[in-house]
Short mmCIF file of N, CA, C and O in Angstrom, two decimals:
data_model
loop_
_atom_site.label_atom_id
_atom_site.label_comp_id
_atom_site.label_asym_id
_atom_site.label_seq_id
_atom_site.Cartn_x
_atom_site.Cartn_y
_atom_site.Cartn_z
N GLU B 842 138.20 139.54 120.85
CA GLU B 842 137.92 138.64 119.74
C GLU B 842 138.44 137.23 120.03
O GLU B 842 137.71 136.26 119.83
N GLU B 843 139.71 137.16 120.48
CA GLU B 843 140.28 135.85 120.81
C GLU B 843 139.48 135.17 121.91
O GLU B 843 139.31 133.95 121.89
N LEU B 844 139.04 135.95 122.87
CA LEU B 844 138.24 135.41 123.97
C LEU B 844 136.94 134.81 123.44
O LEU B 844 136.50 133.75 123.88
N GLY B 845 136.31 135.48 122.48
CA GLY B 845 135.08 134.97 121.88
C GLY B 845 135.29 133.64 121.18
O GLY B 845 134.50 132.71 121.34
N TYR B 846 136.39 133.54 120.42
CA TYR B 846 136.70 132.28 119.74
C TYR B 846 136.99 131.17 120.75
O TYR B 846 136.55 130.03 120.58
N ALA B 847 137.73 131.51 121.80
CA ALA B 847 138.05 130.52 122.83
C ALA B 847 136.77 130.04 123.52
O ALA B 847 136.62 128.85 123.80
N TYR B 848 135.86 130.97 123.78
CA TYR B 848 134.59 130.61 124.42
C TYR B 848 133.78 129.68 123.52
O TYR B 848 133.23 128.67 123.99
N LEU B 849 133.71 129.99 122.24
CA LEU B 849 132.97 129.12 121.32
C LEU B 849 133.59 127.72 121.24
O LEU B 849 132.88 126.72 121.19
N GLU B 850 134.91 127.66 121.25
CA GLU B 850 135.59 126.35 121.23
C GLU B 850 135.29 125.56 122.50
O GLU B 850 135.07 124.35 122.46
N LYS B 851 135.29 126.24 123.63
CA LYS B 851 134.96 125.59 124.90
C LYS B 851 133.54 125.05 124.86
O LYS B 851 133.28 123.90 125.25
N CYS B 852 132.61 125.84 124.36
CA CYS B 852 131.20 125.41 124.27
C CYS B 852 131.04 124.25 123.30
O CYS B 852 130.25 123.33 123.54
N LYS B 853 131.77 124.30 122.21
CA LYS B 853 131.73 123.22 121.22
C LYS B 853 132.22 121.92 121.85
O LYS B 853 131.62 120.86 121.66
N LYS B 854 133.29 122.00 122.63
CA LYS B 854 133.81 120.81 123.31
C LYS B 854 132.78 120.28 124.31
O LYS B 854 132.57 119.06 124.39
N GLU B 855 132.13 121.17 125.05
CA GLU B 855 131.10 120.74 126.00
C GLU B 855 129.95 120.05 125.29
O GLU B 855 129.43 119.05 125.76
N PHE B 856 129.53 120.60 124.14
CA PHE B 856 128.47 119.96 123.36
C PHE B 856 128.93 118.58 122.91
O PHE B 856 128.20 117.59 123.06
N ASN B 857 130.15 118.50 122.38
CA ASN B 857 130.67 117.22 121.90
C ASN B 857 130.82 116.20 123.02
O ASN B 857 130.63 115.00 122.80
N ASP B 858 131.14 116.67 124.21
CA ASP B 858 131.32 115.77 125.35
C ASP B 858 130.01 115.37 126.02
O ASP B 858 129.86 114.26 126.51
N ASN B 859 129.04 116.30 126.06
CA ASN B 859 127.84 116.08 126.87
C ASN B 859 126.57 115.76 126.08
O ASN B 859 125.69 115.09 126.63
N LEU B 860 126.43 116.25 124.86
CA LEU B 860 125.18 116.04 124.12
C LEU B 860 125.37 115.14 122.89
O LEU B 860 124.54 114.27 122.63
N LEU B 861 126.43 115.33 122.16
CA LEU B 861 126.68 114.52 120.97
C LEU B 861 126.67 113.01 121.25
O LEU B 861 126.15 112.24 120.43
N PRO B 862 127.20 112.55 122.38
CA PRO B 862 127.19 111.10 122.63
C PRO B 862 125.80 110.46 122.54
O PRO B 862 125.69 109.28 122.19
N TYR B 863 124.76 111.22 122.83
CA TYR B 863 123.41 110.65 122.73
C TYR B 863 123.06 110.29 121.29
O TYR B 863 122.30 109.35 121.05
N LEU B 864 123.60 111.04 120.34
CA LEU B 864 123.31 110.76 118.93
C LEU B 864 124.12 109.59 118.39
O LEU B 864 123.69 108.92 117.45
N ILE B 865 125.27 109.34 118.97
CA ILE B 865 126.16 108.31 118.43
C ILE B 865 126.23 107.07 119.32
O ILE B 865 127.04 106.19 119.07
N ASP B 866 125.38 106.98 120.32
CA ASP B 866 125.38 105.86 121.27
C ASP B 866 124.85 104.60 120.59
O ASP B 866 123.65 104.37 120.53
N THR B 867 125.76 103.76 120.11
CA THR B 867 125.37 102.55 119.38
C THR B 867 124.77 101.48 120.30
O THR B 867 124.25 100.48 119.80
N ARG B 868 124.82 101.70 121.61
CA ARG B 868 124.15 100.76 122.52
C ARG B 868 122.63 100.87 122.37
O ARG B 868 121.90 99.95 122.72
N VAL B 869 122.17 102.01 121.86
CA VAL B 869 120.75 102.22 121.59
C VAL B 869 120.54 101.88 120.11
O VAL B 869 120.96 102.62 119.23
N GLU B 870 119.91 100.74 119.88
CA GLU B 870 119.80 100.21 118.52
C GLU B 870 118.98 101.11 117.59
O GLU B 870 119.36 101.36 116.46
N ASN B 871 117.84 101.60 118.07
CA ASN B 871 116.94 102.38 117.24
C ASN B 871 117.44 103.83 117.16
O ASN B 871 117.48 104.53 118.17
N PRO B 872 117.81 104.28 115.96
CA PRO B 872 118.31 105.66 115.82
C PRO B 872 117.29 106.71 116.25
O PRO B 872 117.68 107.78 116.74
N VAL B 873 116.00 106.44 116.09
CA VAL B 873 114.98 107.39 116.53
C VAL B 873 115.05 107.56 118.04
O VAL B 873 114.94 108.68 118.56
N ASP B 874 115.27 106.46 118.76
CA ASP B 874 115.42 106.54 120.21
C ASP B 874 116.65 107.37 120.60
O ASP B 874 116.62 108.12 121.58
N ARG B 875 117.73 107.25 119.82
CA ARG B 875 118.92 108.06 120.09
C ARG B 875 118.61 109.54 119.93
O ARG B 875 119.04 110.37 120.73
N LEU B 876 117.84 109.88 118.90
CA LEU B 876 117.46 111.27 118.68
C LEU B 876 116.57 111.78 119.82
O LEU B 876 116.76 112.89 120.32
N ILE B 877 115.63 110.96 120.25
CA ILE B 877 114.76 111.33 121.38
C ILE B 877 115.61 111.52 122.64
O ILE B 877 115.41 112.49 123.39
N ASN B 878 116.56 110.63 122.87
CA ASN B 878 117.46 110.75 124.03
C ASN B 878 118.27 112.05 123.96
O ASN B 878 118.50 112.71 124.98
N PHE B 879 118.69 112.41 122.75
CA PHE B 879 119.42 113.66 122.55
C PHE B 879 118.55 114.86 122.94
O PHE B 879 118.99 115.76 123.65
N LEU B 880 117.31 114.86 122.48
CA LEU B 880 116.39 115.96 122.81
C LEU B 880 116.13 116.02 124.31
O LEU B 880 116.07 117.12 124.89
N ASP B 881 116.01 114.87 124.96
CA ASP B 881 115.86 114.84 126.42
C ASP B 881 117.10 115.43 127.10
O ASP B 881 116.98 116.16 128.09
N ALA B 882 118.27 115.14 126.55
CA ALA B 882 119.51 115.66 127.12
C ALA B 882 119.61 117.18 126.93
O ALA B 882 120.13 117.88 127.81
N VAL B 883 119.12 117.68 125.80
CA VAL B 883 119.10 119.13 125.59
C VAL B 883 118.26 119.79 126.68
O VAL B 883 118.68 120.78 127.29
N PHE B 884 117.08 119.22 126.94
CA PHE B 884 116.23 119.79 127.99
C PHE B 884 116.91 119.69 129.35
O PHE B 884 116.93 120.66 130.12
N LYS B 885 117.46 118.53 129.66
CA LYS B 885 118.12 118.33 130.96
C LYS B 885 119.25 119.34 131.15
O LYS B 885 119.40 119.91 132.23
N ASN B 886 120.01 119.58 130.09
CA ASN B 886 121.11 120.54 130.16
C ASN B 886 120.59 121.94 130.49
O ASN B 886 121.16 122.64 131.33
N GLN B 887 119.52 122.35 129.84
CA GLN B 887 118.95 123.67 130.11
C GLN B 887 118.35 123.72 131.52
O GLN B 887 118.48 124.73 132.21
N LYS B 888 117.71 122.63 131.93
CA LYS B 888 117.10 122.58 133.26
C LYS B 888 118.16 122.69 134.35
O LYS B 888 117.95 123.38 135.36
N GLU B 889 119.30 122.02 134.16
CA GLU B 889 120.38 122.09 135.14
C GLU B 889 120.88 123.53 135.34
O GLU B 889 121.35 123.89 136.40
N HIS B 890 120.77 124.34 134.28
CA HIS B 890 121.18 125.74 134.36
C HIS B 890 119.98 126.67 134.58
O HIS B 890 120.12 127.89 134.44
N GLU B 891 118.84 126.06 134.90
CA GLU B 891 117.59 126.80 135.15
C GLU B 891 117.22 127.71 133.98
O GLU B 891 116.61 128.77 134.15
N GLY B 892 117.63 127.29 132.77
CA GLY B 892 117.30 128.05 131.57
C GLY B 892 118.11 129.32 131.39
O GLY B 892 117.92 130.06 130.42
N ILE B 893 119.01 129.58 132.31
CA ILE B 893 119.81 130.81 132.26
C ILE B 893 120.94 130.64 131.25
O ILE B 893 121.66 129.65 131.28
N GLY B 894 121.07 131.60 130.37
CA GLY B 894 122.16 131.58 129.40
C GLY B 894 121.75 131.03 128.05
O GLY B 894 122.29 131.40 127.04
N GLY B 895 120.80 130.10 128.03
CA GLY B 895 120.35 129.54 126.77
C GLY B 895 121.43 128.75 126.07
O GLY B 895 122.21 128.04 126.69
N CYS B 896 121.51 128.90 124.77
CA CYS B 896 122.51 128.20 123.95
C CYS B 896 123.54 129.22 123.48
O CYS B 896 123.20 130.19 122.81
N PRO B 897 124.80 129.00 123.81
CA PRO B 897 125.82 129.98 123.42
C PRO B 897 125.92 130.16 121.90
O PRO B 897 126.18 131.26 121.43
N PHE B 898 125.66 129.11 121.15
CA PHE B 898 125.76 129.22 119.69
C PHE B 898 124.60 130.05 119.14
O PHE B 898 124.79 130.89 118.26
N GLY B 899 123.41 129.81 119.67
CA GLY B 899 122.27 130.63 119.28
C GLY B 899 122.47 132.08 119.69
O GLY B 899 122.14 133.00 118.93
N ASN B 900 123.01 132.28 120.88
CA ASN B 900 123.27 133.64 121.36
C ASN B 900 124.25 134.36 120.43
O ASN B 900 124.01 135.51 120.05
N PHE B 901 125.35 133.69 120.08
CA PHE B 901 126.32 134.30 119.18
C PHE B 901 125.71 134.55 117.81
O PHE B 901 125.96 135.58 117.20
N ALA B 902 124.91 133.61 117.32
CA ALA B 902 124.27 133.78 116.01
C ALA B 902 123.41 135.02 115.99
O ALA B 902 123.46 135.83 115.06
N VAL B 903 122.60 135.19 117.04
CA VAL B 903 121.69 136.33 117.11
C VAL B 903 122.45 137.64 117.26
O VAL B 903 122.16 138.63 116.58
N GLU B 904 123.44 137.66 118.14
CA GLU B 904 124.11 138.91 118.48
C GLU B 904 125.25 139.30 117.53
O GLU B 904 125.50 140.49 117.34
N MET B 905 125.93 138.31 116.94
CA MET B 905 127.17 138.63 116.25
C MET B 905 127.17 138.38 114.74
O MET B 905 128.04 138.90 114.04
N SER B 906 126.23 137.61 114.23
CA SER B 906 126.29 137.21 112.81
C SER B 906 126.27 138.39 111.85
O SER B 906 126.89 138.33 110.79
N ASP B 907 125.57 139.44 112.19
CA ASP B 907 125.48 140.61 111.30
C ASP B 907 126.65 141.57 111.45
O ASP B 907 126.85 142.43 110.59
N VAL B 908 127.42 141.42 112.53
CA VAL B 908 128.48 142.41 112.77
C VAL B 908 129.90 141.83 112.78
O VAL B 908 130.86 142.59 112.72
N HIS B 909 130.04 140.51 112.82
CA HIS B 909 131.37 139.90 112.87
C HIS B 909 131.36 138.61 112.07
O HIS B 909 130.88 137.58 112.55
N ASN B 910 131.90 138.67 110.88
CA ASN B 910 131.85 137.53 109.97
C ASN B 910 132.62 136.33 110.52
O ASN B 910 132.25 135.17 110.27
N GLY B 911 133.68 136.56 111.26
CA GLY B 911 134.45 135.46 111.83
C GLY B 911 133.64 134.65 112.83
O GLY B 911 133.64 133.41 112.79
N PHE B 912 132.93 135.33 113.71
CA PHE B 912 132.07 134.63 114.66
C PHE B 912 130.92 133.95 113.94
O PHE B 912 130.53 132.84 114.27
N ARG B 913 130.37 134.63 112.92
CA ARG B 913 129.28 134.02 112.14
C ARG B 913 129.74 132.70 111.52
O ARG B 913 129.04 131.70 111.59
N LYS B 914 130.94 132.71 110.95
CA LYS B 914 131.46 131.48 110.33
C LYS B 914 131.67 130.37 111.36
O LYS B 914 131.40 129.21 111.09
N LYS B 915 132.16 130.73 112.53
CA LYS B 915 132.40 129.74 113.57
C LYS B 915 131.08 129.12 114.03
O LYS B 915 130.97 127.90 114.20
N VAL B 916 130.07 129.95 114.22
CA VAL B 916 128.75 129.45 114.62
C VAL B 916 128.15 128.61 113.49
O VAL B 916 127.54 127.56 113.74
N GLU B 917 128.34 129.04 112.26
CA GLU B 917 127.86 128.27 111.12
C GLU B 917 128.49 126.88 111.11
O GLU B 917 127.81 125.88 110.85
N GLU B 918 129.78 126.80 111.39
CA GLU B 918 130.47 125.51 111.47
C GLU B 918 129.82 124.60 112.51
O GLU B 918 129.64 123.41 112.28
N VAL B 919 129.50 125.17 113.66
CA VAL B 919 128.88 124.39 114.73
C VAL B 919 127.52 123.87 114.28
O VAL B 919 127.22 122.68 114.40
N PHE B 920 126.68 124.75 113.74
CA PHE B 920 125.36 124.32 113.29
C PHE B 920 125.47 123.31 112.15
O PHE B 920 124.68 122.38 112.06
N ASN B 921 126.47 123.48 111.28
CA ASN B 921 126.69 122.50 110.21
C ASN B 921 127.04 121.13 110.79
O ASN B 921 126.59 120.10 110.28
N SER B 922 127.85 121.12 111.85
CA SER B 922 128.21 119.83 112.47
C SER B 922 126.99 119.18 113.10
O SER B 922 126.83 117.96 113.04
N TRP B 923 126.10 119.99 113.71
CA TRP B 923 124.85 119.44 114.25
C TRP B 923 124.03 118.84 113.12
O TRP B 923 123.47 117.75 113.25
N GLU B 924 123.97 119.58 112.01
CA GLU B 924 123.19 119.11 110.86
C GLU B 924 123.71 117.77 110.36
O GLU B 924 122.94 116.86 110.08
N VAL B 925 125.03 117.64 110.28
CA VAL B 925 125.63 116.38 109.82
C VAL B 925 125.25 115.24 110.75
O VAL B 925 124.83 114.16 110.30
N GLU B 926 125.38 115.45 112.06
CA GLU B 926 125.11 114.36 113.02
C GLU B 926 123.63 113.99 113.07
O GLU B 926 123.28 112.81 113.10
N ILE B 927 122.76 114.99 113.10
CA ILE B 927 121.32 114.69 113.16
C ILE B 927 120.87 114.04 111.86
O ILE B 927 120.11 113.06 111.88
N SER B 928 121.36 114.54 110.72
CA SER B 928 121.02 113.93 109.42
C SER B 928 121.49 112.49 109.36
O SER B 928 120.78 111.62 108.83
N ARG B 929 122.68 112.25 109.88
CA ARG B 929 123.22 110.88 109.87
C ARG B 929 122.30 109.94 110.64
O ARG B 929 121.99 108.84 110.18
N VAL B 930 121.82 110.38 111.79
CA VAL B 930 120.93 109.56 112.60
C VAL B 930 119.60 109.33 111.88
O VAL B 930 119.09 108.21 111.83
N LEU B 931 119.05 110.39 111.29
CA LEU B 931 117.79 110.24 110.57
C LEU B 931 117.95 109.37 109.32
O LEU B 931 117.06 108.55 109.03
N ASP B 932 119.04 109.53 108.60
CA ASP B 932 119.29 108.68 107.43
C ASP B 932 119.42 107.21 107.83
O ASP B 932 118.91 106.32 107.16
N GLU B 933 120.11 106.98 108.94
CA GLU B 933 120.24 105.63 109.46
C GLU B 933 118.87 105.06 109.83
O GLU B 933 118.55 103.91 109.50
N ALA B 934 118.06 105.87 110.49
CA ALA B 934 116.72 105.42 110.88
C ALA B 934 115.88 105.10 109.65
O ALA B 934 115.14 104.10 109.63
N LYS B 935 116.00 105.90 108.64
CA LYS B 935 115.25 105.68 107.39
C LYS B 935 115.73 104.41 106.70
O LYS B 935 114.92 103.59 106.27
N GLN B 936 117.04 104.24 106.64
CA GLN B 936 117.62 103.07 105.98
C GLN B 936 117.25 101.78 106.70
O GLN B 936 116.98 100.76 106.07
N GLU B 937 117.20 101.83 108.02
CA GLU B 937 116.90 100.63 108.80
C GLU B 937 115.40 100.47 109.06
O GLU B 937 114.99 99.62 109.84
N ARG B 938 114.60 101.31 108.42
CA ARG B 938 113.13 101.23 108.46
C ARG B 938 112.54 101.55 109.84
O ARG B 938 111.47 101.08 110.19
N TYR B 939 113.25 102.38 110.59
CA TYR B 939 112.68 102.91 111.83
C TYR B 939 111.93 104.21 111.55
O TYR B 939 111.21 104.71 112.41
N LEU B 940 112.15 104.77 110.37
CA LEU B 940 111.58 106.04 109.97
C LEU B 940 111.00 105.89 108.58
O LEU B 940 111.59 105.22 107.72
N SER B 941 109.87 106.51 108.34
CA SER B 941 109.19 106.42 107.05
C SER B 941 110.12 106.85 105.92
O SER B 941 110.85 107.84 106.04
N VAL B 942 110.07 106.11 104.82
CA VAL B 942 110.90 106.45 103.66
C VAL B 942 110.44 107.76 103.02
O VAL B 942 111.18 108.35 102.23
N SER B 943 109.25 108.23 103.35
CA SER B 943 108.75 109.48 102.77
C SER B 943 109.34 110.73 103.44
O SER B 943 109.17 111.84 102.94
N VAL B 944 110.04 110.55 104.54
CA VAL B 944 110.59 111.69 105.28
C VAL B 944 111.78 112.28 104.52
O VAL B 944 112.69 111.57 104.11
N ASN B 945 111.75 113.59 104.36
CA ASN B 945 112.89 114.32 103.82
C ASN B 945 113.80 114.62 105.01
O ASN B 945 113.51 115.50 105.82
N THR B 946 114.86 113.85 105.14
CA THR B 946 115.70 113.95 106.35
C THR B 946 116.41 115.30 106.44
O THR B 946 116.66 115.79 107.54
N TYR B 947 116.74 115.91 105.31
CA TYR B 947 117.35 117.24 105.36
C TYR B 947 116.38 118.24 105.98
O TYR B 947 116.75 118.99 106.88
N GLN B 948 115.15 118.26 105.48
CA GLN B 948 114.17 119.21 106.01
C GLN B 948 113.89 118.96 107.48
O GLN B 948 113.80 119.91 108.27
N LEU B 949 113.76 117.70 107.87
CA LEU B 949 113.49 117.39 109.27
C LEU B 949 114.68 117.80 110.15
O LEU B 949 114.48 118.34 111.25
N THR B 950 115.87 117.61 109.66
CA THR B 950 117.07 118.02 110.41
C THR B 950 117.06 119.52 110.68
O THR B 950 117.28 119.97 111.81
N ILE B 951 116.81 120.31 109.64
CA ILE B 951 116.79 121.76 109.80
C ILE B 951 115.66 122.17 110.74
O ILE B 951 115.83 123.08 111.58
N GLN B 952 114.53 121.51 110.65
CA GLN B 952 113.42 121.82 111.55
C GLN B 952 113.78 121.49 112.99
O GLN B 952 113.44 122.26 113.91
N ILE B 953 114.47 120.39 113.22
CA ILE B 953 114.89 120.01 114.57
C ILE B 953 115.79 121.09 115.16
O ILE B 953 115.58 121.56 116.29
N ILE B 954 116.78 121.52 114.40
CA ILE B 954 117.71 122.54 114.89
C ILE B 954 116.97 123.86 115.14
O ILE B 954 117.16 124.50 116.18
N ALA B 955 116.09 124.23 114.22
CA ALA B 955 115.34 125.49 114.37
C ALA B 955 114.41 125.44 115.58
O ALA B 955 114.30 126.44 116.31
N ILE B 956 113.77 124.31 115.81
CA ILE B 956 112.87 124.20 116.96
C ILE B 956 113.67 124.25 118.26
O ILE B 956 113.26 124.92 119.21
N ILE B 957 114.79 123.57 118.30
CA ILE B 957 115.63 123.63 119.51
C ILE B 957 116.04 125.07 119.78
O ILE B 957 115.85 125.59 120.89
N GLN B 958 116.59 125.73 118.79
CA GLN B 958 117.09 127.09 118.99
C GLN B 958 115.96 128.08 119.28
O GLN B 958 116.06 128.90 120.19
N GLY B 959 114.89 127.99 118.52
CA GLY B 959 113.76 128.91 118.74
C GLY B 959 113.12 128.72 120.09
O GLY B 959 112.76 129.70 120.76
N SER B 960 112.99 127.48 120.51
CA SER B 960 112.35 127.24 121.81
C SER B 960 113.24 127.69 122.96
O SER B 960 112.74 128.14 123.99
N ILE B 961 114.55 127.60 122.79
CA ILE B 961 115.46 128.11 123.82
C ILE B 961 115.35 129.63 123.93
O ILE B 961 115.30 130.18 125.02
N ILE B 962 115.27 130.30 122.79
CA ILE B 962 115.10 131.76 122.80
C ILE B 962 113.78 132.14 123.47
O ILE B 962 113.74 133.04 124.33
N LEU B 963 112.71 131.45 123.11
CA LEU B 963 111.40 131.74 123.69
C LEU B 963 111.39 131.45 125.19
O LEU B 963 110.85 132.22 125.99
N MET B 964 112.04 130.34 125.59
CA MET B 964 112.15 130.00 127.01
C MET B 964 112.85 131.11 127.78
O MET B 964 112.40 131.52 128.85
N ARG B 965 113.92 131.63 127.21
CA ARG B 965 114.66 132.70 127.88
C ARG B 965 113.84 133.97 127.97
O ARG B 965 113.83 134.65 129.00
N ALA B 966 113.14 134.30 126.89
CA ALA B 966 112.36 135.54 126.87
C ALA B 966 111.23 135.49 127.90
O ALA B 966 110.90 136.51 128.51
N ARG B 967 110.67 134.31 128.09
CA ARG B 967 109.55 134.18 129.03
C ARG B 967 109.99 133.69 130.41
O ARG B 967 109.15 133.55 131.30
N LYS B 968 111.28 133.38 130.54
CA LYS B 968 111.81 132.86 131.81
C LYS B 968 110.98 131.66 132.28
O LYS B 968 110.55 131.59 133.43
N ASN B 969 110.78 130.71 131.36
CA ASN B 969 109.89 129.59 131.65
C ASN B 969 110.41 128.32 130.96
O ASN B 969 110.27 128.18 129.74
N LEU B 970 110.98 127.41 131.75
CA LEU B 970 111.49 126.15 131.21
C LEU B 970 110.40 125.30 130.55
O LEU B 970 110.69 124.50 129.66
N LYS B 971 109.15 125.48 130.98
CA LYS B 971 108.06 124.69 130.42
C LYS B 971 107.91 124.94 128.92
O LYS B 971 107.52 124.05 128.17
N ILE B 972 108.24 126.15 128.46
CA ILE B 972 108.19 126.46 127.03
C ILE B 972 109.10 125.50 126.27
O ILE B 972 108.69 124.90 125.27
N LEU B 973 110.33 125.37 126.73
CA LEU B 973 111.27 124.46 126.09
C LEU B 973 110.77 123.03 126.16
O LEU B 973 110.80 122.30 125.16
N ASP B 974 110.30 122.62 127.33
CA ASP B 974 109.78 121.27 127.50
C ASP B 974 108.64 121.00 126.53
O ASP B 974 108.62 119.97 125.84
N ASP B 975 107.69 121.92 126.44
CA ASP B 975 106.55 121.74 125.55
C ASP B 975 106.98 121.66 124.09
O ASP B 975 106.48 120.82 123.33
N CYS B 976 107.90 122.52 123.69
CA CYS B 976 108.38 122.51 122.30
C CYS B 976 109.11 121.21 121.97
O CYS B 976 108.89 120.63 120.90
N LEU B 977 109.96 120.76 122.89
CA LEU B 977 110.70 119.52 122.63
C LEU B 977 109.78 118.30 122.66
O LEU B 977 109.96 117.37 121.87
N GLU B 978 108.79 118.32 123.55
CA GLU B 978 107.81 117.22 123.55
C GLU B 978 107.03 117.20 122.24
O GLU B 978 106.76 116.15 121.68
N GLY B 979 106.65 118.37 121.76
CA GLY B 979 105.96 118.46 120.47
C GLY B 979 106.83 117.96 119.34
O GLY B 979 106.37 117.24 118.44
N LEU B 980 108.11 118.32 119.37
CA LEU B 980 109.06 117.86 118.36
C LEU B 980 109.20 116.34 118.40
O LEU B 980 109.20 115.68 117.35
N LYS B 981 109.30 115.79 119.60
CA LYS B 981 109.39 114.33 119.72
C LYS B 981 108.13 113.67 119.16
O LYS B 981 108.21 112.62 118.52
N GLY B 982 106.98 114.28 119.38
CA GLY B 982 105.74 113.76 118.82
C GLY B 982 105.76 113.74 117.30
O GLY B 982 105.32 112.77 116.67
N ILE B 983 106.27 114.81 116.70
CA ILE B 983 106.39 114.88 115.24
C ILE B 983 107.31 113.76 114.74
O ILE B 983 106.99 113.05 113.78
N ILE B 984 108.44 113.59 115.40
CA ILE B 984 109.39 112.55 114.98
C ILE B 984 108.75 111.18 115.11
O ILE B 984 108.88 110.33 114.21
N ARG B 985 108.06 110.95 116.21
CA ARG B 985 107.41 109.65 116.42
C ARG B 985 106.33 109.38 115.37
O ARG B 985 106.06 108.22 115.04
N GLU B 986 105.67 110.43 114.88
CA GLU B 986 104.63 110.26 113.85
C GLU B 986 105.21 109.62 112.60
O GLU B 986 104.51 108.92 111.87
N PHE B 987 106.48 109.87 112.34
CA PHE B 987 107.15 109.35 111.14
C PHE B 987 107.90 108.05 111.41
O PHE B 987 108.51 107.49 110.50
N SER B 988 107.89 107.60 112.65
CA SER B 988 108.69 106.42 112.99
C SER B 988 107.81 105.20 113.19
O SER B 988 106.59 105.30 113.35
N PHE B 989 108.46 104.04 113.18
CA PHE B 989 107.76 102.76 113.36
C PHE B 989 108.21 102.09 114.63
O PHE B 989 109.29 102.19 115.07
#
């Protein structure tokens, strides 16, 4: 059990060190571009590992959420932190008129997380990185449809 918690903390730190910076990179003025860069980094991260292993948080959610409430809560915390950061970027984009005011940023945030996680699972099941690439490219297209 302790090993599982330590592993999740290690993965959380890796996410915060390697992927989160793309969302908070203020050198990129347009928040939509930061989100696109983040999605590119998600793909690059999976490609570097040849799609093996997928996402540790998604893996724990699928395997442990129904049988270990402590792990479920830890994974929930991680996904909640993703939700906060992605929502913040989308709200900023909306406020600065890079994103249509008609966009429900909460719904789009949840869809972004679900598409990332679902496409990683599908990529692993089919052993095909192109699945992830296609899904993320489609997601970027959806985001761009709402942006200016």
